[in-house]
Coordinates of C-alpha atoms in Angstrom, one line a residue:
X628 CA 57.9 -192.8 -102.5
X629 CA 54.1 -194.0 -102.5
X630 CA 51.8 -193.1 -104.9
X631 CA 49.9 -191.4 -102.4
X632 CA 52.7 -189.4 -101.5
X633 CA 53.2 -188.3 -104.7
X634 CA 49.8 -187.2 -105.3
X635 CA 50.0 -185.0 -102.1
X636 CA 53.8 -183.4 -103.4
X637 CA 51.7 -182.9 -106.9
X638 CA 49.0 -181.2 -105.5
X639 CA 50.9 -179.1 -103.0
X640 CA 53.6 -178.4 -105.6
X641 CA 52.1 -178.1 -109.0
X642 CA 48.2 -177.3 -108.5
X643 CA 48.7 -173.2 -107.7
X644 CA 50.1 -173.1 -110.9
X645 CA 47.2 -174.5 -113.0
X646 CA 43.7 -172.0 -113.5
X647 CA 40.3 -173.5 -113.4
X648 CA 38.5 -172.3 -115.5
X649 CA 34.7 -171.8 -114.5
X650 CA 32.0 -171.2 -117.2
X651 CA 28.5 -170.0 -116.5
X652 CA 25.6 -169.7 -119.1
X653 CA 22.4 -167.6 -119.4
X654 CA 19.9 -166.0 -121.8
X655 CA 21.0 -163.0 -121.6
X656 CA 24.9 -161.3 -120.0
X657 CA 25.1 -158.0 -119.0
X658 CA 28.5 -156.4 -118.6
X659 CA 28.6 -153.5 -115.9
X660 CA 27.5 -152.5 -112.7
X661 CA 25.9 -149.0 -113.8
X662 CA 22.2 -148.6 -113.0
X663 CA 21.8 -149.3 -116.3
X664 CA 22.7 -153.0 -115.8
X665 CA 20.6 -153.1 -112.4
X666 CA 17.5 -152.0 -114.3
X667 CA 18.5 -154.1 -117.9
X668 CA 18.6 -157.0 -115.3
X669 CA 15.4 -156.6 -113.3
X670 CA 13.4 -156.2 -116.8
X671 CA 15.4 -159.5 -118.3
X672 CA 14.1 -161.2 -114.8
X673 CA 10.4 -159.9 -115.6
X674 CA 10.7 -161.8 -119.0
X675 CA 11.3 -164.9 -117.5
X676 CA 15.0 -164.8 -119.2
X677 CA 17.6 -166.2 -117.3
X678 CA 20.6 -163.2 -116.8
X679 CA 23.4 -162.9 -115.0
X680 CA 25.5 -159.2 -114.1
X681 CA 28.9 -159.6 -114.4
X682 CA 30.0 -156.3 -113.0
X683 CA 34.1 -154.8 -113.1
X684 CA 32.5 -153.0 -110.0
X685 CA 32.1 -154.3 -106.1
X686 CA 29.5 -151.3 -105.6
X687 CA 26.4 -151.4 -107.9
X688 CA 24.7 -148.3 -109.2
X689 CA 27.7 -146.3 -111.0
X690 CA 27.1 -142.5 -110.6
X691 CA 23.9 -142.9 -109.2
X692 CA 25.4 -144.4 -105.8
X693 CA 28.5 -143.1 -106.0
X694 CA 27.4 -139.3 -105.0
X695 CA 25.0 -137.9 -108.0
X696 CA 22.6 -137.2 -105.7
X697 CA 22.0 -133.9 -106.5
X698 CA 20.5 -135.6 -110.0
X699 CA 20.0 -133.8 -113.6
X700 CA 17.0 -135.2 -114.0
X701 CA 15.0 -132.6 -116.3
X702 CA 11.5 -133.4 -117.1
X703 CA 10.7 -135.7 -114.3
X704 CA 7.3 -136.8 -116.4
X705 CA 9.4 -138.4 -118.9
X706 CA 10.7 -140.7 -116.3
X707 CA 8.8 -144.0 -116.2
X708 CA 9.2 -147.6 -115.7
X709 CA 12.1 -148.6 -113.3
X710 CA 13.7 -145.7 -113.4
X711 CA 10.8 -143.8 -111.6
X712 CA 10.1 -146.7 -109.0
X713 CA 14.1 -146.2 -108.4
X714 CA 12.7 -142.5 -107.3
X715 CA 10.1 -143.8 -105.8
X716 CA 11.9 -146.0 -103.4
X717 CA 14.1 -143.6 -102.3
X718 CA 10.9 -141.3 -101.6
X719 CA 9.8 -144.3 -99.2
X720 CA 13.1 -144.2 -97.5
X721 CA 13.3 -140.7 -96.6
X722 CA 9.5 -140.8 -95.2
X723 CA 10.7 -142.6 -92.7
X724 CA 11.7 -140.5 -89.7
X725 CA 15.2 -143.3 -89.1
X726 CA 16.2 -141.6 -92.7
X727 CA 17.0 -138.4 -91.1
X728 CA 19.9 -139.0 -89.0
X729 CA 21.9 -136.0 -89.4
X730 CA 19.3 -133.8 -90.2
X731 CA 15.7 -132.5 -89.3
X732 CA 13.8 -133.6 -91.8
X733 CA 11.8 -129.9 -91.7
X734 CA 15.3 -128.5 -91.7
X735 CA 16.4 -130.0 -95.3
X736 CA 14.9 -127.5 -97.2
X737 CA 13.4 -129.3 -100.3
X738 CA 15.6 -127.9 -102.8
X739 CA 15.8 -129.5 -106.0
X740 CA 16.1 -129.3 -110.1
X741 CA 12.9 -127.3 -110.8
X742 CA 10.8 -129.4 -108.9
X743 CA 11.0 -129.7 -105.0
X744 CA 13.1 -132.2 -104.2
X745 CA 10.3 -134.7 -102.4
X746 CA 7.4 -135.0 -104.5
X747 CA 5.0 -135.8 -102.4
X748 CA 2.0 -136.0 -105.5
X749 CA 4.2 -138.3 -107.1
X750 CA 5.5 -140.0 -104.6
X751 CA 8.9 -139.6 -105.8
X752 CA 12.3 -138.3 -104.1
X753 CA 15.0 -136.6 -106.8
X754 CA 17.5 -135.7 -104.6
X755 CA 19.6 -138.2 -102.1
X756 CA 22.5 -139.7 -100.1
X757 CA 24.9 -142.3 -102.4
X758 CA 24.3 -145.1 -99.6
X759 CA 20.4 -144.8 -100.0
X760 CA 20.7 -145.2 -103.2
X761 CA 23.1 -148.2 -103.5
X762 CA 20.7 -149.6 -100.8
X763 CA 18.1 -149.3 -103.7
X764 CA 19.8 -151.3 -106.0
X765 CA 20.9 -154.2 -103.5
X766 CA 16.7 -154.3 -102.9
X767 CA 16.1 -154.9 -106.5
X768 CA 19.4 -157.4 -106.9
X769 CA 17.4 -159.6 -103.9
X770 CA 14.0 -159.1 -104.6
X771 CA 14.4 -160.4 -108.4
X772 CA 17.2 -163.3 -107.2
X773 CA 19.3 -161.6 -109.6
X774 CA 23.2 -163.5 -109.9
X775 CA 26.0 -160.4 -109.7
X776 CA 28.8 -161.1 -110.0
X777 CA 31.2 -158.7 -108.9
X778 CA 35.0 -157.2 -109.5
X779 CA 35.2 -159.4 -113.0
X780 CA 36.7 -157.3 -115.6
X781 CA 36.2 -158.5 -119.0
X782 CA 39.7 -159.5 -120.7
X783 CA 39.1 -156.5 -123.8
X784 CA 42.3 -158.1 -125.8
X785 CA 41.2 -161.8 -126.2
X786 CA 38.0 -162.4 -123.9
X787 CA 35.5 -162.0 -127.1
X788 CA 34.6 -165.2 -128.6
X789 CA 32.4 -163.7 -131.9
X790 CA 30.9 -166.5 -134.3
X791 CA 29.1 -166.1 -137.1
X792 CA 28.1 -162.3 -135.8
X793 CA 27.0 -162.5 -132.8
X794 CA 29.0 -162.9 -129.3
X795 CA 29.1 -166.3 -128.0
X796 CA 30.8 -165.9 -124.9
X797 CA 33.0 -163.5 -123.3
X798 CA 35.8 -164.5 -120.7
X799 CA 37.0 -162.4 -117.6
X800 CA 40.4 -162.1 -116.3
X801 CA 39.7 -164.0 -113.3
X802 CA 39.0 -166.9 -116.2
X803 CA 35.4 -166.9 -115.7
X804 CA 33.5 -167.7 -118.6
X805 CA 30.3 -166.2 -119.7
X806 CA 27.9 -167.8 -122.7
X807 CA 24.6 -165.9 -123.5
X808 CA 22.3 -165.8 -126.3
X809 CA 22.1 -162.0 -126.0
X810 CA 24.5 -159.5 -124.6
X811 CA 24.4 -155.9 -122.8
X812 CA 27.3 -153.5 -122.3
X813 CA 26.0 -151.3 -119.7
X814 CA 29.4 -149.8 -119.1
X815 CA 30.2 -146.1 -118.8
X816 CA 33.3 -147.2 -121.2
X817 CA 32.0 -149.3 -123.8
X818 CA 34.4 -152.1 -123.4
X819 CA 32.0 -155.1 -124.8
X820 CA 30.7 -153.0 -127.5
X821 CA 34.7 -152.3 -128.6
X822 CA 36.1 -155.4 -127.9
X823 CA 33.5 -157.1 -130.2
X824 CA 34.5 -155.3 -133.3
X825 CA 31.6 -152.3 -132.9
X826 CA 32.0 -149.1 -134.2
X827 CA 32.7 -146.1 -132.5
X828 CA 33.9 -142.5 -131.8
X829 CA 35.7 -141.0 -129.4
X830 CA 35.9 -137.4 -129.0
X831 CA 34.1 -134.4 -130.8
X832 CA 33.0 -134.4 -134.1
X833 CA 33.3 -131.9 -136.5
X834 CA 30.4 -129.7 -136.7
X835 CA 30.3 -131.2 -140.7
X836 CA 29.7 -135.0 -139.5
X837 CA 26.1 -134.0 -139.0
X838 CA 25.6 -131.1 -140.3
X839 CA 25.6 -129.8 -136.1
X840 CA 26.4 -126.6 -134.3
X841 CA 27.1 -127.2 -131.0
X842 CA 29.5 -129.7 -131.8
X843 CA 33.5 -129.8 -132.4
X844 CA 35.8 -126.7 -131.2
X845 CA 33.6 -124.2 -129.2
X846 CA 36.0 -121.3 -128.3
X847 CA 34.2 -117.9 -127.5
X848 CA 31.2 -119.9 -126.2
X849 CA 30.5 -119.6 -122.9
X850 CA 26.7 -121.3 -122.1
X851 CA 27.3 -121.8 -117.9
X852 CA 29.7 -119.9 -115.9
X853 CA 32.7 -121.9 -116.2
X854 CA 35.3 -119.5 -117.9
X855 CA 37.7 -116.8 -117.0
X856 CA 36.1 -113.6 -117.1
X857 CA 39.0 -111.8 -116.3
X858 CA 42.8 -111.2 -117.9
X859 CA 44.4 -114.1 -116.2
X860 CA 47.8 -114.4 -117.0
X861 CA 48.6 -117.6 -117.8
X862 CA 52.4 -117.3 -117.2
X863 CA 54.3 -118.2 -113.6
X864 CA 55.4 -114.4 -113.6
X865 CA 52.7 -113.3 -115.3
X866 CA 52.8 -111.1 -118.1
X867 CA 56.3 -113.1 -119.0
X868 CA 56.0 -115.6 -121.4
X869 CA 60.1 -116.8 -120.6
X870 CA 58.9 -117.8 -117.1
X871 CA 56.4 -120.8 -118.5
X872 CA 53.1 -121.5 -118.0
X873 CA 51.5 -122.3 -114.7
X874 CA 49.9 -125.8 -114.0
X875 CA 46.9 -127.1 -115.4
X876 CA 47.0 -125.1 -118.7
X877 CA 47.9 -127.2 -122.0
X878 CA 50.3 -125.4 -124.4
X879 CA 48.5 -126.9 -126.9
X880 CA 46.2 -124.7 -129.7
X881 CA 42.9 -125.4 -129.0
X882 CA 41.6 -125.7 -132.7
X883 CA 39.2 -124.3 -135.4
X884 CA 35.7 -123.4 -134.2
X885 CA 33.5 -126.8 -135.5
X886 CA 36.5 -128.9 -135.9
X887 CA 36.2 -132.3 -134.4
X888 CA 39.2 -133.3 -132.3
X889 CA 40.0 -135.9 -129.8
X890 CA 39.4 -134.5 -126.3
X891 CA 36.9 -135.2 -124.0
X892 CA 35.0 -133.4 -121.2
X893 CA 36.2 -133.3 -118.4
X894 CA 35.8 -135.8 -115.4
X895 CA 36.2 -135.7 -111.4
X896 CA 34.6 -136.9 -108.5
X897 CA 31.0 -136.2 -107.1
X898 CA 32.0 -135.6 -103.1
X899 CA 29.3 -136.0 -100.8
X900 CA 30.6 -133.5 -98.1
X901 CA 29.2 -133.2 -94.5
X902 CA 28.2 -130.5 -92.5
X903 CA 27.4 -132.1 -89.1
X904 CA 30.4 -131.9 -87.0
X905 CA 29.6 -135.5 -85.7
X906 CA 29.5 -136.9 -89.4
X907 CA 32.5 -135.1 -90.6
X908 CA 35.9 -136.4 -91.7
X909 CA 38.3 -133.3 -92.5
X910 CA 39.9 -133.4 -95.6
X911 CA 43.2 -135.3 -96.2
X912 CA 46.6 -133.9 -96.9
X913 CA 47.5 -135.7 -100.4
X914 CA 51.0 -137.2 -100.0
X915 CA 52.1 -135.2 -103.2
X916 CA 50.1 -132.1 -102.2
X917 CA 52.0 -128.9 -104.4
X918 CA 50.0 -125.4 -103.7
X919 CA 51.7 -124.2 -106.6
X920 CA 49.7 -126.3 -108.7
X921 CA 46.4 -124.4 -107.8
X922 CA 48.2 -120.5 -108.2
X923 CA 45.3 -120.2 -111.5
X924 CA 42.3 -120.5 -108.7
X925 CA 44.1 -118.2 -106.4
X926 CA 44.5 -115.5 -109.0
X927 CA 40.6 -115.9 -109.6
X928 CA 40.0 -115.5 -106.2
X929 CA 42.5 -111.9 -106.4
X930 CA 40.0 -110.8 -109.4
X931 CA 37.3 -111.1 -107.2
X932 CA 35.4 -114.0 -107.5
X933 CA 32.7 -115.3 -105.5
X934 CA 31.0 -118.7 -106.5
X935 CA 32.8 -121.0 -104.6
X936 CA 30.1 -122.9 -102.5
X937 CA 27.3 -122.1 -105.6
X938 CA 27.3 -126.1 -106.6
X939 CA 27.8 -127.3 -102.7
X940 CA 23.9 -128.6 -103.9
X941 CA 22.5 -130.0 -100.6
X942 CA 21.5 -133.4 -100.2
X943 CA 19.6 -134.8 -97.1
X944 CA 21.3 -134.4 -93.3
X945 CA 23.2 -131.8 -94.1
X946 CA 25.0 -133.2 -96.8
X947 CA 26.6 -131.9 -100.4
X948 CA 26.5 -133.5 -103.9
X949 CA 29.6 -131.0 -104.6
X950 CA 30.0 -130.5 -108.4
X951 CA 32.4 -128.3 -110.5
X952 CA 31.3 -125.0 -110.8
X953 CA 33.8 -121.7 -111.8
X954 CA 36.9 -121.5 -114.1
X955 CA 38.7 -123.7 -112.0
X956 CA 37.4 -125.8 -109.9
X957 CA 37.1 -130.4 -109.0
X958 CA 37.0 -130.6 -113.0
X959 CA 39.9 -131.9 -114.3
X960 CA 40.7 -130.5 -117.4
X961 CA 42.5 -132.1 -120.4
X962 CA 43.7 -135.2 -118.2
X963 CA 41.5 -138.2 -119.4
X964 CA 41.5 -137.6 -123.4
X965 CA 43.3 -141.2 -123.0
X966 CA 41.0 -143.0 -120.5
X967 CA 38.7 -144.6 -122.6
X968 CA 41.1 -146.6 -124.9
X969 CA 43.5 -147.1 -121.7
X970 CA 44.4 -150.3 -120.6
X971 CA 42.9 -151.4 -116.9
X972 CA 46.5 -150.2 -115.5
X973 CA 46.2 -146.8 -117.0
X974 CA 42.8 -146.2 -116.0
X975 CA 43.5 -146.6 -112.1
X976 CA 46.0 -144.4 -112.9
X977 CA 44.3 -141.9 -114.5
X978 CA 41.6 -141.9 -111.5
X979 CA 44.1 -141.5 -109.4
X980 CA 45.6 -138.7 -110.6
X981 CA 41.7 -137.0 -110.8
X982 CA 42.0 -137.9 -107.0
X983 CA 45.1 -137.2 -105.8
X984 CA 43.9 -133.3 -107.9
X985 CA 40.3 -132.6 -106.5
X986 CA 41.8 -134.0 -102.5
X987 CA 44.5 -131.2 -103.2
X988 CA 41.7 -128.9 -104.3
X989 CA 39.7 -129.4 -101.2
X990 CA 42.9 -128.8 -98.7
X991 CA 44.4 -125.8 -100.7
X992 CA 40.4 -124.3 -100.4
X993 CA 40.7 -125.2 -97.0
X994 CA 44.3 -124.4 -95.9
X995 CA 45.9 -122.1 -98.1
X996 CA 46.6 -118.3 -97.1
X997 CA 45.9 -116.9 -101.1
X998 CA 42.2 -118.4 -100.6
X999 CA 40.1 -115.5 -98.8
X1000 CA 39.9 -115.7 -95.4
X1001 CA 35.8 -116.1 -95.4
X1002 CA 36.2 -118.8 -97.8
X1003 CA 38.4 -121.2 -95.1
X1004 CA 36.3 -119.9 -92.8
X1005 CA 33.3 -121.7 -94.4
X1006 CA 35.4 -124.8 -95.6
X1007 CA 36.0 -125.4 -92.0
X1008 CA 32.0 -126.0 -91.9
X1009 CA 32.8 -128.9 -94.4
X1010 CA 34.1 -132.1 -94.5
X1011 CA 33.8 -135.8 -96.3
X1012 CA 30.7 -137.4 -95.2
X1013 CA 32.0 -140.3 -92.8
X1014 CA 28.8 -142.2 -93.5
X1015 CA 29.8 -142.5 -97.4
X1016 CA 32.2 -144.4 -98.8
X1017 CA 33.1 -146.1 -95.9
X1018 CA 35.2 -148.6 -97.4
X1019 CA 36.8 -145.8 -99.7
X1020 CA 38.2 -143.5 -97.0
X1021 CA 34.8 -141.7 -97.4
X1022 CA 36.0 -140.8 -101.1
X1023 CA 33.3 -141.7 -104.2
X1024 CA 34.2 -145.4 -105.5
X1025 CA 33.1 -143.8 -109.2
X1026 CA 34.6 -141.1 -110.9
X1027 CA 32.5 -139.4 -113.2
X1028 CA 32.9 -140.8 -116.9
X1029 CA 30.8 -138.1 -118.7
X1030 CA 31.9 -139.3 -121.8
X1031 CA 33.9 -142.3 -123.1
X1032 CA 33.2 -144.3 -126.3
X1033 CA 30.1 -144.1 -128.0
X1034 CA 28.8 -146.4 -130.3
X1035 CA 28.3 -145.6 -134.2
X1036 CA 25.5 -148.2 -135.0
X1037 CA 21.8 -148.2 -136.5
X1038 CA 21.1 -145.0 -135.7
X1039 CA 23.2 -141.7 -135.1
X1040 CA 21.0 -139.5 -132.3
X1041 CA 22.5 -136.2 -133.1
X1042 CA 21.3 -132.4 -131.8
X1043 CA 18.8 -132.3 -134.5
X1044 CA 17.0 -135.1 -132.5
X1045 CA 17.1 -133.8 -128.9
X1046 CA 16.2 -129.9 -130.2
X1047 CA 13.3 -131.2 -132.0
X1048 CA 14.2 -130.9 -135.5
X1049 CA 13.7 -134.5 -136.6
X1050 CA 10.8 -137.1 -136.1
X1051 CA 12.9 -139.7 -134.0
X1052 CA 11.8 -143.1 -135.2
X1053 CA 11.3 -146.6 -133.1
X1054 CA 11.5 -144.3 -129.7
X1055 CA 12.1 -146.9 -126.6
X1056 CA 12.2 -143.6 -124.0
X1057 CA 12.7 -140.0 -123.4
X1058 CA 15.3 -136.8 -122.4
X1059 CA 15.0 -133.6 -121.5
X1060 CA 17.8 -132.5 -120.5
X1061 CA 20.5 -129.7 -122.0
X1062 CA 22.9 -130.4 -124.5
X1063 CA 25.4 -130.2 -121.7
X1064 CA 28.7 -130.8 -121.9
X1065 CA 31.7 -129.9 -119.4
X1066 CA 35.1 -128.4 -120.9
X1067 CA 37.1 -129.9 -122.4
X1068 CA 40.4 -128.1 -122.5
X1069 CA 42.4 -125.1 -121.4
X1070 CA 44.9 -122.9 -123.7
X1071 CA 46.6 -119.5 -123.7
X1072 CA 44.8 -116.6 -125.7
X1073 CA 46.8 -114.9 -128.4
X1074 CA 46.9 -112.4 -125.6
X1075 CA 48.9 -114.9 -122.8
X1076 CA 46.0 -114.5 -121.2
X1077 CA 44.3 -118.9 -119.5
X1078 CA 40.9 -119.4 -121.0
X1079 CA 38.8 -122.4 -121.0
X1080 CA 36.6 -124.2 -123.9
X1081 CA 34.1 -127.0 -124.2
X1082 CA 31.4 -125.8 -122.2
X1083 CA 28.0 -125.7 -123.3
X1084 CA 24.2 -125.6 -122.2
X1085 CA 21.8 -125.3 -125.1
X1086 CA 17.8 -126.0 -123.7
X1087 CA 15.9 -128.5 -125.9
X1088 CA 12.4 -126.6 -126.7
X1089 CA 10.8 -129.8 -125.0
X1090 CA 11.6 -133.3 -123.9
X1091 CA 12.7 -135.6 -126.7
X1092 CA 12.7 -139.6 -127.6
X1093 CA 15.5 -141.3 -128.5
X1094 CA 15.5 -144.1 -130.9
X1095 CA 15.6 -147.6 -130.7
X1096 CA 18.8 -147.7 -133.3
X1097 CA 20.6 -146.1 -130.9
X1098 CA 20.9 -149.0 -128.5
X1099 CA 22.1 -151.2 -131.7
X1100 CA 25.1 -151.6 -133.4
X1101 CA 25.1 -152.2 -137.6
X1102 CA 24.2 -155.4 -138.5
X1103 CA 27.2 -156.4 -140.6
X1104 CA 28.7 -155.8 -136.9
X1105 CA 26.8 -157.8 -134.6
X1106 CA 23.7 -158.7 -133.9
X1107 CA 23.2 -160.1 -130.1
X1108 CA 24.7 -157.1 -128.5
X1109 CA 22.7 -154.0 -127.4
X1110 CA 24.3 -151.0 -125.8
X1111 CA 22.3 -148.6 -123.7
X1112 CA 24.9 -146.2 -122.2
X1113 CA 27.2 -145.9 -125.0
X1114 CA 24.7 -144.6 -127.0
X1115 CA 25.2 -144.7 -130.8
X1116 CA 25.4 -140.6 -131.1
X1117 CA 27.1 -137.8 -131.3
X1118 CA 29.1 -135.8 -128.7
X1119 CA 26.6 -133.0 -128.7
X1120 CA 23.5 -135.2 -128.2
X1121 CA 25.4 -137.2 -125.6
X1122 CA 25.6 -134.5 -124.0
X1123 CA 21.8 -134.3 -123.2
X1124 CA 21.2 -138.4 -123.2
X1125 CA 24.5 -139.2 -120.6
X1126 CA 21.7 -139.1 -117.6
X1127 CA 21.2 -141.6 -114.9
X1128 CA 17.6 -141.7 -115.6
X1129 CA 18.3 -141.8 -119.3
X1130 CA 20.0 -144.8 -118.5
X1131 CA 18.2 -146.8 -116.3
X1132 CA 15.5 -145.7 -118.7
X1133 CA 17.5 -147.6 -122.1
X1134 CA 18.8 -150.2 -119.8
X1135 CA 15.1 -151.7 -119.5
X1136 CA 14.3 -150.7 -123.1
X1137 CA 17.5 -152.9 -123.7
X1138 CA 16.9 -155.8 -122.0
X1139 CA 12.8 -155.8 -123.1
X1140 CA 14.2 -156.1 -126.6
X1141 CA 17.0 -158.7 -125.8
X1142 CA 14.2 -160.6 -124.4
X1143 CA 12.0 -160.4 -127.5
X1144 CA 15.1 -161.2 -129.6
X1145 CA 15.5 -164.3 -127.9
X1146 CA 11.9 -165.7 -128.4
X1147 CA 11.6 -164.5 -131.8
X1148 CA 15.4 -166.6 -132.4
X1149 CA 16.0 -163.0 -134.5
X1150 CA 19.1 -160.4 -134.2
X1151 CA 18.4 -157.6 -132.4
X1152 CA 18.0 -155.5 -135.3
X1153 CA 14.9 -157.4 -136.7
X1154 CA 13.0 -157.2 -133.1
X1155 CA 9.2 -156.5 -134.0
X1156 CA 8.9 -152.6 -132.7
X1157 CA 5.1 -152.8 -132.0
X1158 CA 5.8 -155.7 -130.1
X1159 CA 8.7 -154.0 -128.0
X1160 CA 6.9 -150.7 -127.8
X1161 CA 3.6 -152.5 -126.1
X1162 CA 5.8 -154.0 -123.8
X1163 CA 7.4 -151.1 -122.8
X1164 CA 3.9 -149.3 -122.3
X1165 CA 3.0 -151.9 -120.2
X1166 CA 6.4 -151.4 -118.4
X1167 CA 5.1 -147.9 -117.8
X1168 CA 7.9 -146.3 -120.1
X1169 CA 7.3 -142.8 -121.5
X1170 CA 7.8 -143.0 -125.2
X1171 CA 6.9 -139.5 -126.8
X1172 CA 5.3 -136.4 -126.4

């Protein structure tokens, strides 16, 4: 045989089985396709710092595309820099008379969060379709030249190269390789931030940790409307505690009042639904569909509950940002205490058993003879929005991860912060929002009676700044990385900061002070604040009251 020839065998034989590794190399690596990263990224680009996005996700934008339209915003004037021209740009869109396909644009309504929706003084537009706002984010991906790469999941068990403190590079499963002189983890999850040795907590705290209220076990407190108000039987036969316990109550104890604990509020999926017959897919028949499973929401129907559409929150052309609202309802309780330490594997999983629950939720409301008859009648109106998600089966590409990991670094932001009881110090932006979070379990009374517990609402006084040690982990830790969605505080003051404007807001702050880190050849932790704060005046960023 010919050398040739056995070059050509080689190559055809052997060469599929050998990776190429590729490396890449920039100031400054974000890790995540949230808008955090978007924003993070177009301020790096405004430095004049070379970055590149290397996103887990195809679709860019996290919640914010993938169906928050209906957005908590709270105190729009706290909203600056990107994050407002984010708002802004989708208030150009929908001046446009194209925008309003489905929908007179006089028809829509204007409803929003305590504001009207389009602001036309401010030139701003709160409320919106997922695809107009993934739209956004493409327009600031091309205008800045920005380099995304997309579906590259970091490898979280050996991808972290750490040297002398800092990340040097991280490596993706594909075997991409990414070096960087700073790095952000603008992940919902917190997977860079973990996998480089950071600090954090997962779950509650106890009420102790921080000398809190409104944190750890919360049962008795009911702040929204998300409880049973009636004696529901949590039994198959109810009354019979032989007969077992119906489906989607834990037999669990839910704890002591203010003791910390491991559980998580819950998740599911914002729908965007449709109510123009011509822009309407009806909802799907899971393969595993079990009406048995949903016998709690029909026995709060029989009490005589009547809130079913009160969260259908309408979006432009006669579309829904369709949110959890009632005792039972598209949140999945108690099934995602394991998500944020799961492996990849688990995770899909997980989401798709948060799926495969909230489609069954949607058929049973729409099908089922134990739901009241007006009910169907006005679930026949609805359907998923076959202009969203089209390469989903019109289903959102992001689940809602209202709370994962979050960091313990330089500074702990706890309720004390957000209700105004402390000075916050180095502030790099602003909330306003509730100390808001979802349930996070469901249990049997002492009575045998299904109650839920988790939920709570508590108003800050007025909007709040959040620190600039919150985006940075300790410095014995790490000192190139900043995190600016994983916060570093506590689950109650999460709870307030886990909004999209929040972070686009710290995403910018983030990458402004990765930016100064770099020229100043310092860790993040020694950044000059009056340097960073000028900058992010200039930036337009609201800092404090």
């Amino acid at each position: 045989m010919n050398k040739t020839l056995i070059f050509s065998v080689f190559i055809f034989v052997f060469l599929p089985f050998f990776t190429f590794s590729q490396s890449y190399q920039a100031d400054i690596i974000i890790y995540g396709g949230t808008s955090a990263a978007v924003t993070a990224a177009v301020q790096a680009k405004n430095m004049n710092k070379s970055v590149l996005v290397v996103s887990p996700d195809n679709h860019l934008g996290g919640l914010s595309s993938g169906g928050l339209g209906y957005t908590d915003t709270g105190n729009k004037s706290v909203i600056g820099g990107l994050a407002r021209e984010f708002y802004h740009r989708l208030y150009l869109h929908y001046e446009q008379d194209s925008a309003w396909k489905w929908q007179k644009r006089e028809d829509y309504g204007n409803k929003g969060q305590g504001t009207p929706a389009i602001d036309g003084a401010n030139r701003t537009m709160w409320i919106f379709e997922p695809h107009v706002a993934e739209r956004v984010f493409e327009d600031f991906v091309k205008e800045n030249g920005l380099e995304v790469h997309r579906e590259e999941w970091l490898d979280r068990e050996k991808g972290v190269k750490m040297q002398g403190g800092k990340i040097e590079s991280i490596r993706t499963l594909s075997g991409k390789t990414y070096t960087g002189k700073v790095f952000i983890d603008a992940t919902y999850e917190g997977d860079l931030m973990a996998a480089a040795g950071v600090s954090y907590h997962v779950g509650r705290e106890a009420n102790a940790v921080y000398d809190e209220k409104w944190n750890g076990v919360q049962v008795g407190v009911f702040q929204h409307g998300h409880y049973f108000q009636d004696s529901i039987s949590a039994y198959l036969v109810p009354g019979d505690a032989s007969s077992g316990l119906l489906p989607e109550i834990s037999a669990k104890a839910p704890g002591k009042n203010g003791a910390g604990d491991q559980r998580l509020q819950a998740y599911n999926f914002r729908m965007a639904l449709s109510r123009n017959p011509d822009n309407r897919v009806p909802f799907p028949k899971p393969a595993n569909y079990d009406p048995a499973r949903y016998e709690l929401l029909a026995r709060v129907y029989k009490a005589g509950w009547t809130e079913t559409f009160d969260k259908y929150d309408p979006i432009p052309n006669l579309k829904t940002d369709t949110n959890n609202h009632g005792p039972f309802s598209t949140d999945y309780i108690g099934k995602n205490y394991d998500y944020p330490e799961a492996s990849y594997a688990r995770r899909r999983e997980i989401i798709k058993e948060h799926e495969d629950y909230q489609k069954g939720l949607m058929y049973f409301l729409s099908h089922d003879p134990a739901v009241p008859e007006d009910v169907r009648a006005e679930m026949a109106k609805y359907g998923l929005a076959k202009d969203e998600f089209v390469d989903n089966g019109n289903w959102p590409h992001q689940i809602y991860v209202r709370e994962a990991r979050r960091m313990v670094g330089e500074y702990v932001m706890t309720e004390h912060d957000v209700l105004g009881a402390k000075e916050v110090p180095k502030p790099v932006g602003m909330g306003s929002y509730s100390l808001d979070s979802h349930n996070t379990q469901r249990f049997i009374t002492p009575g045998g009676f299904v109650q839920n517990e988790g939920d709570i609402g508590v108003h800050p006084k007025q909007p709040y700044s959040i620190s600039y040690g919150t985006l940075i982990p300790k410095r014995e830790e790490c000192t190139n990385l900043l995190v600016p969605v994983c916060v570093s505080s506590s689950h109650t003051a999460f709870g307030s900061i886990r909004m999209e404007p929040v972070f686009m807001i710290l995403g910018q702050s983030a990458a402004a002070a990765a930016s100064l880190a770099i020229d100043g050849g310092k860790a993040v932790q020694d950044v000059d604040y009056e340097g960073l704060r000028k900058i992010l005046l200039e930036e337009k960023q609201i800092l404090e009251n």
